PDB file of C-alpha atoms in Angstrom:
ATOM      1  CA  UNK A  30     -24.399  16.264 -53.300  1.00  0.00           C
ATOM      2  CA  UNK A  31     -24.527  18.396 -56.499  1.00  0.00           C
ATOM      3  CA  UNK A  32     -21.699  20.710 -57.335  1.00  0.00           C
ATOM      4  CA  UNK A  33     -23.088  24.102 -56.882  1.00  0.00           C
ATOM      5  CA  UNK A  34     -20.476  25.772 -59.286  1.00  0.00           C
ATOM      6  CA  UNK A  35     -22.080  29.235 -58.613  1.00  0.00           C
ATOM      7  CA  UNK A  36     -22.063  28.963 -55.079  1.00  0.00           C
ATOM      8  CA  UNK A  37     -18.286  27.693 -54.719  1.00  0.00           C
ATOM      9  CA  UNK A  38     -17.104  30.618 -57.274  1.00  0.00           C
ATOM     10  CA  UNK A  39     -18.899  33.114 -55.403  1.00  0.00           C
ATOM     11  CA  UNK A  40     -17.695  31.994 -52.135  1.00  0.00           C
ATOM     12  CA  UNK A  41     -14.143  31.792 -53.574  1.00  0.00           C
ATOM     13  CA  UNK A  42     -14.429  35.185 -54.428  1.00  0.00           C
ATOM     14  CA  UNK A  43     -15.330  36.715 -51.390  1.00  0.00           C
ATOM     15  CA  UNK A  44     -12.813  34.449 -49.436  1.00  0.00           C
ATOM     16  CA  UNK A  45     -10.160  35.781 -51.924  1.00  0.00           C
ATOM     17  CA  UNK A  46     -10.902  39.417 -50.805  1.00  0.00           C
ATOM     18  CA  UNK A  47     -11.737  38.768 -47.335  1.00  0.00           C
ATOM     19  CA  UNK A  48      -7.943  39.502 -47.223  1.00  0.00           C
ATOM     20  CA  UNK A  49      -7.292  41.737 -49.938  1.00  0.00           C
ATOM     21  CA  UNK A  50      -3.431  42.582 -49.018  1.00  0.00           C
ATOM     22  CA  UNK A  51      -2.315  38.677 -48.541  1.00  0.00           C
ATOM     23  CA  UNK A  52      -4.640  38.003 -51.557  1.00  0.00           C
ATOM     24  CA  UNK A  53      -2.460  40.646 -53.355  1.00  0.00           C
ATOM     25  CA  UNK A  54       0.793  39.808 -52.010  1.00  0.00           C
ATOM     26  CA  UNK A  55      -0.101  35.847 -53.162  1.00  0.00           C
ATOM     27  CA  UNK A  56      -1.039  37.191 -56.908  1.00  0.00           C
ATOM     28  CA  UNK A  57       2.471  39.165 -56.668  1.00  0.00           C
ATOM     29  CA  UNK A  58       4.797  36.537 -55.898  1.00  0.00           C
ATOM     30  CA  UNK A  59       2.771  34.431 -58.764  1.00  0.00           C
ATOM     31  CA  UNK A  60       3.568  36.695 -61.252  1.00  0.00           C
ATOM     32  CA  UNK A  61       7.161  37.892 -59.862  1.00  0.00           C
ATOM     33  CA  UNK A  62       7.597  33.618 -60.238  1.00  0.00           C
ATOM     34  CA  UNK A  63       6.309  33.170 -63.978  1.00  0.00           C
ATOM     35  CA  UNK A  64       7.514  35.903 -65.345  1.00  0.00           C
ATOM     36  CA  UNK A  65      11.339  35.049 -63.931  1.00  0.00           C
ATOM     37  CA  UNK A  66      10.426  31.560 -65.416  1.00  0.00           C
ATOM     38  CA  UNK A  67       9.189  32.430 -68.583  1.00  0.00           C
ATOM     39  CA  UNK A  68      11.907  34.975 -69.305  1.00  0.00           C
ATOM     40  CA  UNK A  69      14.942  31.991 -68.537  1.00  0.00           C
ATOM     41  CA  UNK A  70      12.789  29.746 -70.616  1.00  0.00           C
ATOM     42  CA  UNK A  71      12.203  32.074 -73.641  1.00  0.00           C
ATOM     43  CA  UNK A  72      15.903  33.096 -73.644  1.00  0.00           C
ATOM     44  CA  UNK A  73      16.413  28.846 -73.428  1.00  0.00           C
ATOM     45  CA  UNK A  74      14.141  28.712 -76.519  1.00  0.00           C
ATOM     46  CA  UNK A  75      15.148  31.311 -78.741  1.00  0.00           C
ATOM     47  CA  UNK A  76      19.050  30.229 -77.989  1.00  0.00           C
ATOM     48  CA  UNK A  77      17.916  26.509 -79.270  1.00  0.00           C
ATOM     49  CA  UNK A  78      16.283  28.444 -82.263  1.00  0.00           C
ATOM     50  CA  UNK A  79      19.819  30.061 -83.266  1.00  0.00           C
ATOM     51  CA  UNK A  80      21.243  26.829 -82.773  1.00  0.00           C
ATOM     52  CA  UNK A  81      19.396  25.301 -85.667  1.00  0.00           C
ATOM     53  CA  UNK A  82      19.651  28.416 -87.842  1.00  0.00           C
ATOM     54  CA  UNK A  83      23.386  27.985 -87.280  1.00  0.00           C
ATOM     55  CA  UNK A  84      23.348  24.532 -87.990  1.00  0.00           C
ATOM     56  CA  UNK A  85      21.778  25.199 -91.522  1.00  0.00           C
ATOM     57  CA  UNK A  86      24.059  27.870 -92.492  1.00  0.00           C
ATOM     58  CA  UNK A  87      27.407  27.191 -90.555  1.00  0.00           C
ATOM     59  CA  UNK A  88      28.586  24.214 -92.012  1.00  0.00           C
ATOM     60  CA  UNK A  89      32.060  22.184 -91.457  1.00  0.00           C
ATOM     61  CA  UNK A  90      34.076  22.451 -94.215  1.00  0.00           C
ATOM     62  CA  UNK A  91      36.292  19.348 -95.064  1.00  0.00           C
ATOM     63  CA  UNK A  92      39.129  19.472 -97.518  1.00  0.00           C
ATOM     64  CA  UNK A  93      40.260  16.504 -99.883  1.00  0.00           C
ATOM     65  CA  UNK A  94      43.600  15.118-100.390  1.00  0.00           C
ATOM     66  CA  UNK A  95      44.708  16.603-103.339  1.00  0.00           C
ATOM     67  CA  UNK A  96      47.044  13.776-104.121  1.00  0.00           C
ATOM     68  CA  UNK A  97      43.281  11.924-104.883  1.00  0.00           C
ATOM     69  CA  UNK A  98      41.561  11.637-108.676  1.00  0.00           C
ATOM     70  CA  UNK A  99      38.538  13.457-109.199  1.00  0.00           C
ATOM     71  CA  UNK A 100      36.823   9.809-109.151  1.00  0.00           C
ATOM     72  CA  UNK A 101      38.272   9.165-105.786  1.00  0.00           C
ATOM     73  CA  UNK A 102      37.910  12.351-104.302  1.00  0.00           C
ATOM     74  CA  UNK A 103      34.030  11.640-104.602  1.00  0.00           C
ATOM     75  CA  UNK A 104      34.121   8.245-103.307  1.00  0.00           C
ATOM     76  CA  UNK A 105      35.237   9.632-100.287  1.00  0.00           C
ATOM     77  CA  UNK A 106      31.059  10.371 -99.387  1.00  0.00           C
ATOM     78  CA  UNK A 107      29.798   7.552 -98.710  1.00  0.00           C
ATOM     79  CA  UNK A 108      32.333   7.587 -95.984  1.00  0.00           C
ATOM     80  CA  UNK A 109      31.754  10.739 -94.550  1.00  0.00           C
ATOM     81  CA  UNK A 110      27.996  10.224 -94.247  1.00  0.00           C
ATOM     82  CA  UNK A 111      28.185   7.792 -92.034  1.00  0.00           C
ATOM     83  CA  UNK A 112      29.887   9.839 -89.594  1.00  0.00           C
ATOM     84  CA  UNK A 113      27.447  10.378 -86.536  1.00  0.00           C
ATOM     85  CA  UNK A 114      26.323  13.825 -86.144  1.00  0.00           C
ATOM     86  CA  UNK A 115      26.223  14.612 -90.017  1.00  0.00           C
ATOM     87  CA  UNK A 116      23.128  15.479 -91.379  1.00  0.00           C
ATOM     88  CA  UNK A 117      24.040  16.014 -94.821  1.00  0.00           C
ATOM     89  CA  UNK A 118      27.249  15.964 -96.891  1.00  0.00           C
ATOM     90  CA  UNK A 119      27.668  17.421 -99.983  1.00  0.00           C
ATOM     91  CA  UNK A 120      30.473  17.370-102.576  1.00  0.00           C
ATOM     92  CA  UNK A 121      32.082  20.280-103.754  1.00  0.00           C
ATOM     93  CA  UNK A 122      35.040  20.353-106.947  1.00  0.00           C
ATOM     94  CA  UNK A 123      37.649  22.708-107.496  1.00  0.00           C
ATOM     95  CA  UNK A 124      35.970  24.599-110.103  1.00  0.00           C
ATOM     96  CA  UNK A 125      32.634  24.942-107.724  1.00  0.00           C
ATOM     97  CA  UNK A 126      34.528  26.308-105.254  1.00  0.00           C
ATOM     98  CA  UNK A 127      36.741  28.854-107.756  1.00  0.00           C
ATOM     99  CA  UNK A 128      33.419  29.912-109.139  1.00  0.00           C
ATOM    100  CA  UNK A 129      32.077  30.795-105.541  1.00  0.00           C
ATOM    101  CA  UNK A 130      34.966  32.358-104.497  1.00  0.00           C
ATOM    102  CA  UNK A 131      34.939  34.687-107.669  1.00  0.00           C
ATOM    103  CA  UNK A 132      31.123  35.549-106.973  1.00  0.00           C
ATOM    104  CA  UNK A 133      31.812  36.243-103.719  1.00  0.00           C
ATOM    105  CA  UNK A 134      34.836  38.593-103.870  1.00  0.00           C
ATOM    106  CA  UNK A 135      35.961  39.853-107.111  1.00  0.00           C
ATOM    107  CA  UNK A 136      33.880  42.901-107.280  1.00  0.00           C
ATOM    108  CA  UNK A 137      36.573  44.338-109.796  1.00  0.00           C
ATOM    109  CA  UNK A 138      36.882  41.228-112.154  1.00  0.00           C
ATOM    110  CA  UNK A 139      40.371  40.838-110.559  1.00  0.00           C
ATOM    111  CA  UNK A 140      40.437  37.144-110.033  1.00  0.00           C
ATOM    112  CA  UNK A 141      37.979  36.525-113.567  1.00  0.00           C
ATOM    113  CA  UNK A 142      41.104  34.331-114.629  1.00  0.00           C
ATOM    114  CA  UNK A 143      42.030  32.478-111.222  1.00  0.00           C
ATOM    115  CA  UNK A 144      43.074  28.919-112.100  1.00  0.00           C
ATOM    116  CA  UNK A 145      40.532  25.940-110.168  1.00  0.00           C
ATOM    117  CA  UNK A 146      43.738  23.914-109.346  1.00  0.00           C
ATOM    118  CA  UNK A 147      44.869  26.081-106.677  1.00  0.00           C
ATOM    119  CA  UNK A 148      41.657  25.087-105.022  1.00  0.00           C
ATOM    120  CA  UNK A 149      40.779  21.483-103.128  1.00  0.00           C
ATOM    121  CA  UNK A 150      37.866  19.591-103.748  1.00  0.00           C
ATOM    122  CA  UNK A 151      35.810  19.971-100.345  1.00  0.00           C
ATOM    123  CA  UNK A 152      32.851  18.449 -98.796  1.00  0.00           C
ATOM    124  CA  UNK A 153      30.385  20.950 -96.984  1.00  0.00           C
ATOM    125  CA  UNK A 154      29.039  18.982 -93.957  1.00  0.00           C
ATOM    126  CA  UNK A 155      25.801  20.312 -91.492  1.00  0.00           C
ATOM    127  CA  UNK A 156      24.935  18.618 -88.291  1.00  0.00           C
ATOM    128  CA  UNK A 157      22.339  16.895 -86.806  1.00  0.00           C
ATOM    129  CA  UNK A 158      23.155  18.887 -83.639  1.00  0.00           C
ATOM    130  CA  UNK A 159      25.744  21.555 -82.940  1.00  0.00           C
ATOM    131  CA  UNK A 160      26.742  20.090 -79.762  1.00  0.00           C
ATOM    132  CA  UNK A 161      28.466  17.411 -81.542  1.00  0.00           C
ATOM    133  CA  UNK A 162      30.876  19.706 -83.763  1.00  0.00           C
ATOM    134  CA  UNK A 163      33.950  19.448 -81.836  1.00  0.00           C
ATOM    135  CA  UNK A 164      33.254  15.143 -82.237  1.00  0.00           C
ATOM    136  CA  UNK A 165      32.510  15.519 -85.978  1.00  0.00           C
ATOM    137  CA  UNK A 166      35.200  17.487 -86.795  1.00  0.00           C
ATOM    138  CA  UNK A 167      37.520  14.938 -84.977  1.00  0.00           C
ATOM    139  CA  UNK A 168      35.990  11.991 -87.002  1.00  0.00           C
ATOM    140  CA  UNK A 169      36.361  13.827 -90.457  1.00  0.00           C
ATOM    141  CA  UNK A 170      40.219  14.242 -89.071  1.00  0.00           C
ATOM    142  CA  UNK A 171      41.058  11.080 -88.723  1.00  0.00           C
ATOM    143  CA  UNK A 172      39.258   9.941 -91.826  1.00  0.00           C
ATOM    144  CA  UNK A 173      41.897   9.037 -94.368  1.00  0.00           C
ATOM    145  CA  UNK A 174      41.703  11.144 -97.772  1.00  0.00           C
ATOM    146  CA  UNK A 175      40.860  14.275 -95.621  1.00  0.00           C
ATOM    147  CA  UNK A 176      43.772  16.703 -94.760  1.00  0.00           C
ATOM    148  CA  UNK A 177      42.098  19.793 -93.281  1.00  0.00           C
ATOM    149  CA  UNK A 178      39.290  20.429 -91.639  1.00  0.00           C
ATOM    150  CA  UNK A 179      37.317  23.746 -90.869  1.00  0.00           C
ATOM    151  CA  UNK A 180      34.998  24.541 -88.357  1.00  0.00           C
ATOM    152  CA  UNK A 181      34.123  27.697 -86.639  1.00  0.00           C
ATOM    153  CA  UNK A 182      32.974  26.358 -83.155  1.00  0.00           C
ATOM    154  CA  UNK A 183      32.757  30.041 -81.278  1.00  0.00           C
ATOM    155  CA  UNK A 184      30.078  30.935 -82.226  1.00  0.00           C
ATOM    156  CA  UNK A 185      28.508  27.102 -81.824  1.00  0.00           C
ATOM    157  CA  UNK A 186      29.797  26.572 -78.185  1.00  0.00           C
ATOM    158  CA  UNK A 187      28.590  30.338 -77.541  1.00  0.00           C
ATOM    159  CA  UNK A 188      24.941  29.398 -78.162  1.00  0.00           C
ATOM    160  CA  UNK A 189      25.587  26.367 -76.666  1.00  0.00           C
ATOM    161  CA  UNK A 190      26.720  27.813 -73.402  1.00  0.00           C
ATOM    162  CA  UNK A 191      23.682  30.269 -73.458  1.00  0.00           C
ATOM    163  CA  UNK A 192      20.899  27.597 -73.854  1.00  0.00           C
ATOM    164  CA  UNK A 193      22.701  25.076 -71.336  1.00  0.00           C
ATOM    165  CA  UNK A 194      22.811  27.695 -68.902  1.00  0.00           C
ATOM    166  CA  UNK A 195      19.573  28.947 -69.406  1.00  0.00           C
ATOM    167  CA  UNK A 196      17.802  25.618 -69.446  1.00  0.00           C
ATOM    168  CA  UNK A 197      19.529  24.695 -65.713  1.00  0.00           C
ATOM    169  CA  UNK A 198      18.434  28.485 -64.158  1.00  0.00           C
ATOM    170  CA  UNK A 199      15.207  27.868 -65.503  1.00  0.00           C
ATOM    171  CA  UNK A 200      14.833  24.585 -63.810  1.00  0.00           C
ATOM    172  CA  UNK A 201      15.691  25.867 -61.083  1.00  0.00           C
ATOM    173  CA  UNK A 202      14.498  28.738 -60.579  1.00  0.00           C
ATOM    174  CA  UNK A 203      10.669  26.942 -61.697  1.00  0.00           C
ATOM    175  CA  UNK A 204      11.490  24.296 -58.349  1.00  0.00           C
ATOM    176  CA  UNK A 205      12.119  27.258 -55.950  1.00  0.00           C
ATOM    177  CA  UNK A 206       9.677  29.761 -57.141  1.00  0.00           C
ATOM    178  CA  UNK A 207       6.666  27.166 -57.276  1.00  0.00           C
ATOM    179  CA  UNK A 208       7.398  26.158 -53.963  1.00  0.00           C
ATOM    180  CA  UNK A 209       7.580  30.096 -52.672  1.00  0.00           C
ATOM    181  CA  UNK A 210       3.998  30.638 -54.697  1.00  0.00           C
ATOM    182  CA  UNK A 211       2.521  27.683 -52.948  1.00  0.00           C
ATOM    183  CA  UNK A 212       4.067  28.549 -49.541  1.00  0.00           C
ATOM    184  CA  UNK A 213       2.791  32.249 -50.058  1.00  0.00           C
ATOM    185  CA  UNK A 214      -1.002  30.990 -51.319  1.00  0.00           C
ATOM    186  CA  UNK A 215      -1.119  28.399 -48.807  1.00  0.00           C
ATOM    187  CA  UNK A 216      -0.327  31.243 -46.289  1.00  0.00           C
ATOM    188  CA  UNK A 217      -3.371  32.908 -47.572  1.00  0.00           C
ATOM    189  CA  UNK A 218      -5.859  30.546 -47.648  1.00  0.00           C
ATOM    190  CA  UNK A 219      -4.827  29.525 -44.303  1.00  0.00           C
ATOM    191  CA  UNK A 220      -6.279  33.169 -42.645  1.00  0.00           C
ATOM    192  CA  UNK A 221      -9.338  32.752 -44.435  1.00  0.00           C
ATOM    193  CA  UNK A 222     -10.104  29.555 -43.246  1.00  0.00           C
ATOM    194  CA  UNK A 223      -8.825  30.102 -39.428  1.00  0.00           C
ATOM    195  CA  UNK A 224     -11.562  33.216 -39.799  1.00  0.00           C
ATOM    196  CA  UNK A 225     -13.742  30.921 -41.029  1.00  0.00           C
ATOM    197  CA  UNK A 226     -12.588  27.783 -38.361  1.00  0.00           C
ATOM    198  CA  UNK A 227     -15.950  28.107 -36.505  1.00  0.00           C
ATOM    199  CA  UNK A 228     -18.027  28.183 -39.307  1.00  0.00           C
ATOM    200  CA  UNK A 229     -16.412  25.194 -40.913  1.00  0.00           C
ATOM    201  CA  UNK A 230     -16.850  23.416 -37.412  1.00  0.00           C
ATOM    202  CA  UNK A 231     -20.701  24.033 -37.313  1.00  0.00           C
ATOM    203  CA  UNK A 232     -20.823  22.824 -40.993  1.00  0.00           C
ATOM    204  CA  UNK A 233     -19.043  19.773 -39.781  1.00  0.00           C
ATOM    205  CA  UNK A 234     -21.604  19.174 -36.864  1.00  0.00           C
ATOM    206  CA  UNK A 235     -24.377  19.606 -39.406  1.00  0.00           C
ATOM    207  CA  UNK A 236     -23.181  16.921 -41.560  1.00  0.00           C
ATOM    208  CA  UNK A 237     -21.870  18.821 -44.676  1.00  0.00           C
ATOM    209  CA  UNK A 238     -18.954  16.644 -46.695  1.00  0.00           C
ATOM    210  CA  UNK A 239     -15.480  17.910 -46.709  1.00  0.00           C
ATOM    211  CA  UNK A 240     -15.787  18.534 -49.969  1.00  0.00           C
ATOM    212  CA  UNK A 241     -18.654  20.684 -49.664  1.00  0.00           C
ATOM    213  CA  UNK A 242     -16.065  22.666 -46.764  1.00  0.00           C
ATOM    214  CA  UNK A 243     -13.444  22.824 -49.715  1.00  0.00           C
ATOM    215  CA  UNK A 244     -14.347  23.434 -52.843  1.00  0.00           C
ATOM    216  CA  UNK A 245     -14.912  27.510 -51.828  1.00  0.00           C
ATOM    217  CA  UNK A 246     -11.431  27.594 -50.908  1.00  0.00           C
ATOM    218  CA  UNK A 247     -10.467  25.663 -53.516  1.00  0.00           C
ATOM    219  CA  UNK A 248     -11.843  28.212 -56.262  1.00  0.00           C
ATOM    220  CA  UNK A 249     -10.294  31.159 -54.085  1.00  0.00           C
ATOM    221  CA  UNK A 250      -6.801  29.515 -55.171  1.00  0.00           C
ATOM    222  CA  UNK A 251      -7.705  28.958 -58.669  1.00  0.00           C
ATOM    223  CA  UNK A 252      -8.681  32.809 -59.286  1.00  0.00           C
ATOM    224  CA  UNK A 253      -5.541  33.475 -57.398  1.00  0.00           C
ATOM    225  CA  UNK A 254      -3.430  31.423 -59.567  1.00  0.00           C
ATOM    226  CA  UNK A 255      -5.846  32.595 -63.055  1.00  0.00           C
ATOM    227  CA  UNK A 256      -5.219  36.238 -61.851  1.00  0.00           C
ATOM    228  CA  UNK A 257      -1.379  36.170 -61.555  1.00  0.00           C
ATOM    229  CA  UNK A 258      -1.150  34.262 -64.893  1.00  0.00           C
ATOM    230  CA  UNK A 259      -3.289  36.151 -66.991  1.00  0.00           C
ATOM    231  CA  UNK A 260      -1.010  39.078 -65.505  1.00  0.00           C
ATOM    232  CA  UNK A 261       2.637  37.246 -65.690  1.00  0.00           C
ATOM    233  CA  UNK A 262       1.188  36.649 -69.447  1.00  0.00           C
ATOM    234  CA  UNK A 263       0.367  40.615 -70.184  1.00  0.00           C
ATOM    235  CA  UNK A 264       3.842  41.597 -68.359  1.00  0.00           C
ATOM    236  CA  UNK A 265       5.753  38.934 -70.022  1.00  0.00           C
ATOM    237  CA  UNK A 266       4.359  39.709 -73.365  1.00  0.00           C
ATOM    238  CA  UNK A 267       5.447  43.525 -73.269  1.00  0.00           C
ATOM    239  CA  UNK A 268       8.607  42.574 -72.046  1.00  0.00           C
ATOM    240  CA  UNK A 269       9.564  40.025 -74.725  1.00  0.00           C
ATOM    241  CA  UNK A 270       8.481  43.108 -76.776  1.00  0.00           C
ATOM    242  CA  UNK A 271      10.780  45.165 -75.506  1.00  0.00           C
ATOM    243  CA  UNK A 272      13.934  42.963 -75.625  1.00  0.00           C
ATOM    244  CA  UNK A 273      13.054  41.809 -78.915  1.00  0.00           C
ATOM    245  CA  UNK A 274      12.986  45.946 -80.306  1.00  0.00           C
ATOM    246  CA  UNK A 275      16.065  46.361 -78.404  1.00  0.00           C
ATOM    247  CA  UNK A 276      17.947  43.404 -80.283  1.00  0.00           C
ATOM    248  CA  UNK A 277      16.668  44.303 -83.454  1.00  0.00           C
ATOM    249  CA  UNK A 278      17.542  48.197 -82.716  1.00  0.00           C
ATOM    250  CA  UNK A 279      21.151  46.601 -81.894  1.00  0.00           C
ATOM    251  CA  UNK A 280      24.061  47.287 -83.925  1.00  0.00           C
ATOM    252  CA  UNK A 281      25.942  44.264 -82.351  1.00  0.00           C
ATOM    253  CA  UNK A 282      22.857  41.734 -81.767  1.00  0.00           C
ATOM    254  CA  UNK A 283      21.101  42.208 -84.529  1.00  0.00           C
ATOM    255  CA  UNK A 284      22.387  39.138 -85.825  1.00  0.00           C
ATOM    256  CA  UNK A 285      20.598  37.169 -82.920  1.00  0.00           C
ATOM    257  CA  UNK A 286      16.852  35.951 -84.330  1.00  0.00           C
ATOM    258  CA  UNK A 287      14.118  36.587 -81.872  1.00  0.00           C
ATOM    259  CA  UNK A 288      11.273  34.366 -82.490  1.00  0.00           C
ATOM    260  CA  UNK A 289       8.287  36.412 -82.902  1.00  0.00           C
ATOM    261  CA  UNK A 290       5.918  36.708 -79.452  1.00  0.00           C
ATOM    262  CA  UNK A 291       2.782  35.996 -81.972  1.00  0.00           C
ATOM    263  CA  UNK A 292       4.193  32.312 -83.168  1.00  0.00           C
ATOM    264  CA  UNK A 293       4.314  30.982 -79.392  1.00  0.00           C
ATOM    265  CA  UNK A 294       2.039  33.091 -77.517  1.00  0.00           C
ATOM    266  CA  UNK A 295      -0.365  30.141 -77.339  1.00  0.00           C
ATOM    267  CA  UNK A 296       1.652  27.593 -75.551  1.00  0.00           C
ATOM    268  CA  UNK A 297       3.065  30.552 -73.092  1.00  0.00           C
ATOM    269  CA  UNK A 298      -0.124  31.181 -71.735  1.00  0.00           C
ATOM    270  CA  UNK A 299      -1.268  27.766 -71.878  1.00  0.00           C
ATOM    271  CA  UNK A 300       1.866  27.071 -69.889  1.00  0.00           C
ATOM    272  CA  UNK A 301       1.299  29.867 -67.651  1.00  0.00           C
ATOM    273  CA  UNK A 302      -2.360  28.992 -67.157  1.00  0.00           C
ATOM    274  CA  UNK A 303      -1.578  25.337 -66.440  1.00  0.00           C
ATOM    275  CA  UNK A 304       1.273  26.667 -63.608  1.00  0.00           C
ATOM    276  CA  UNK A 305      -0.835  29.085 -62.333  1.00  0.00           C
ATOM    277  CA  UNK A 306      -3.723  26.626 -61.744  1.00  0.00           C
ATOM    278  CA  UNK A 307      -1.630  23.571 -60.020  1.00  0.00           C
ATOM    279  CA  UNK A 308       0.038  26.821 -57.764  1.00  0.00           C
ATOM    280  CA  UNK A 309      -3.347  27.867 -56.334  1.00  0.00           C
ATOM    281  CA  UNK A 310      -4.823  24.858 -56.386  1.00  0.00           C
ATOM    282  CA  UNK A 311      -2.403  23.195 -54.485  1.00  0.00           C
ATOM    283  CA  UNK A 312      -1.546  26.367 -52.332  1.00  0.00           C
ATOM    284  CA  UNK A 313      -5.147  25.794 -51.112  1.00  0.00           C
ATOM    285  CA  UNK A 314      -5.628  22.066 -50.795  1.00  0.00           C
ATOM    286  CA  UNK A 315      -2.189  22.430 -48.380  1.00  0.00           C
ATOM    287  CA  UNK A 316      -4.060  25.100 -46.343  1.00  0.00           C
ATOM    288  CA  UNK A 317      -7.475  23.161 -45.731  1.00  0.00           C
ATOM    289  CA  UNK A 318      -5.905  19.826 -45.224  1.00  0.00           C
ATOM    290  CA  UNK A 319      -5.190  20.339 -41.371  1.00  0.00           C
ATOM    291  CA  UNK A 320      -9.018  21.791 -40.617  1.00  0.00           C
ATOM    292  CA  UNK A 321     -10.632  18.998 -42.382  1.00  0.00           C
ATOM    293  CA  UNK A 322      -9.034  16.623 -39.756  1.00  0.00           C
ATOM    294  CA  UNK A 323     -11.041  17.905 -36.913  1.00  0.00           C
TER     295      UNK A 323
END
């Protein structure tokens, strides 16, 4: 038999408002579901963001042995690069690091004749991943020829902690709240096709196929699920908005990067599409599984 596309979507339709309250109350919970999810998972993402920005700019810092030459001072990197976790490792001499400190804090030309020997030679190391600090920073420890080691894991393990935690609600919270949203669509379909039980039951005596019986209820839990994504999107975009002014506006977050709403709005919504589909699709084919047995 043909798929009548026009006659399933029209019959989804009026199935879906049929019962306009549970209809509404099923397009609720969807959105009340991604909108939790997507907020756990943006705050996930934009905490793995910082993490790499930190990575580039908060580097370890470790200092050389200054009983060592010049000459074996920077022998010492071939060593350190092959320390798991490093990404890159680069050499910096006394006078390097007297020149930066000068630039960086003698406003008043008071340290213009601040001798480089009171400074160690020092390799500037950035990670692969900032979850391994606390292991790189052991490693450059123990390596001989380095004496001190500096490393400001706070601020690492912070965004660490943030992202972990984050990632596990998410998860979470995406296993219970698609099973509610299913439960709750399922629970819909279900009244529309108990109204609709007789009907079915005569179509089933004239010969039509089951899947002739369920495609109509099959498109009623697609719009459902379109409808509360397309609104979890809208609601999750102004809200991302909101928090992301409110950061910015933030005398003690502004530090925090917010990844702009316009860079990922296109896998959000394809993400909230694609949920919001498998929810009302499978919400329905749960609710007409039973009356296609009889």
């Amino acid at each position: 038999m043909k798929h009548d596309f026009r006659y399933f979507f029209r019959e989804g339709i009026r199935n879906m408002f049929s019962h306009g309250f549970m209809s509404f109350a099923a397009i609720g919970v969807t959105v009340a579901c991604l909108v939790i999810m997507g907020t756990f998972s943006l705050v996930a993402y934009n905490a793995n963001e910082n993490l790499k920005d930190l990575q580039k700019e908060n580097a370890v810092l470790a200092f050389v042995d200054e009983n060592l030459s010049d000459n074996e001072a920077k022998a010492l990197q071939s060593t350190l690069e092959k320390i798991p976790g490093a990404a890159d490792c680069t050499f910096v001499s006394r006078q390097e690091a007297r020149d930066s400190y000068v630039e960086q804090y003698d406003e008043d030309d008071l340290y213009s004749d601040l001798d480089p020997s009171i400074f160690r030679h020092r390799y500037v190391i950035h990670l692969t991943d900032a979850a391994q600090m606390q292991q790189v920073v052991s490693d450059l420890e123990a390596t001989p020829g380095i004496v001190k080691v500096r490393a400001d894991e706070t601020i690492s393990n912070g965004f660490l902690t943030v992202r972990n935690v984050a990632s596990l609600i998410s998860i979470a919270l995406i296993a219970v709240l698609l099973v509610i949203s299913v439960f709750i669509i399922s629970n819909t379909i279900k009244l529309t096709t108990f109204d609709r039980r007789d009907e079915i039951a005569i179509m089933k005596m004239v010969g039509a196929t089951d899947g002739f019986i369920r495609w109509p209820f099959v498109y009623e839990g697609l719009l459902i699920g379109l409808m509360g994504a397309v609104i979890a999107f809208g609601l999750q975009w102004l809200l991302y908005e909101a928090i992301s002014k409110g950061i910015a506006g933030s005398d003690t977050l502004q530090l925090l990067r917010v990844v702009s709403f316009r860079k990922i709005w296109g896998p959000v919504a394809g993400v909230f599409g694609l949920v919001g589909i498998l929810v009302g699709v499978g919400g329905s084919l749960t609710a007409i599984r039973k009356f296609l047995r009889v």
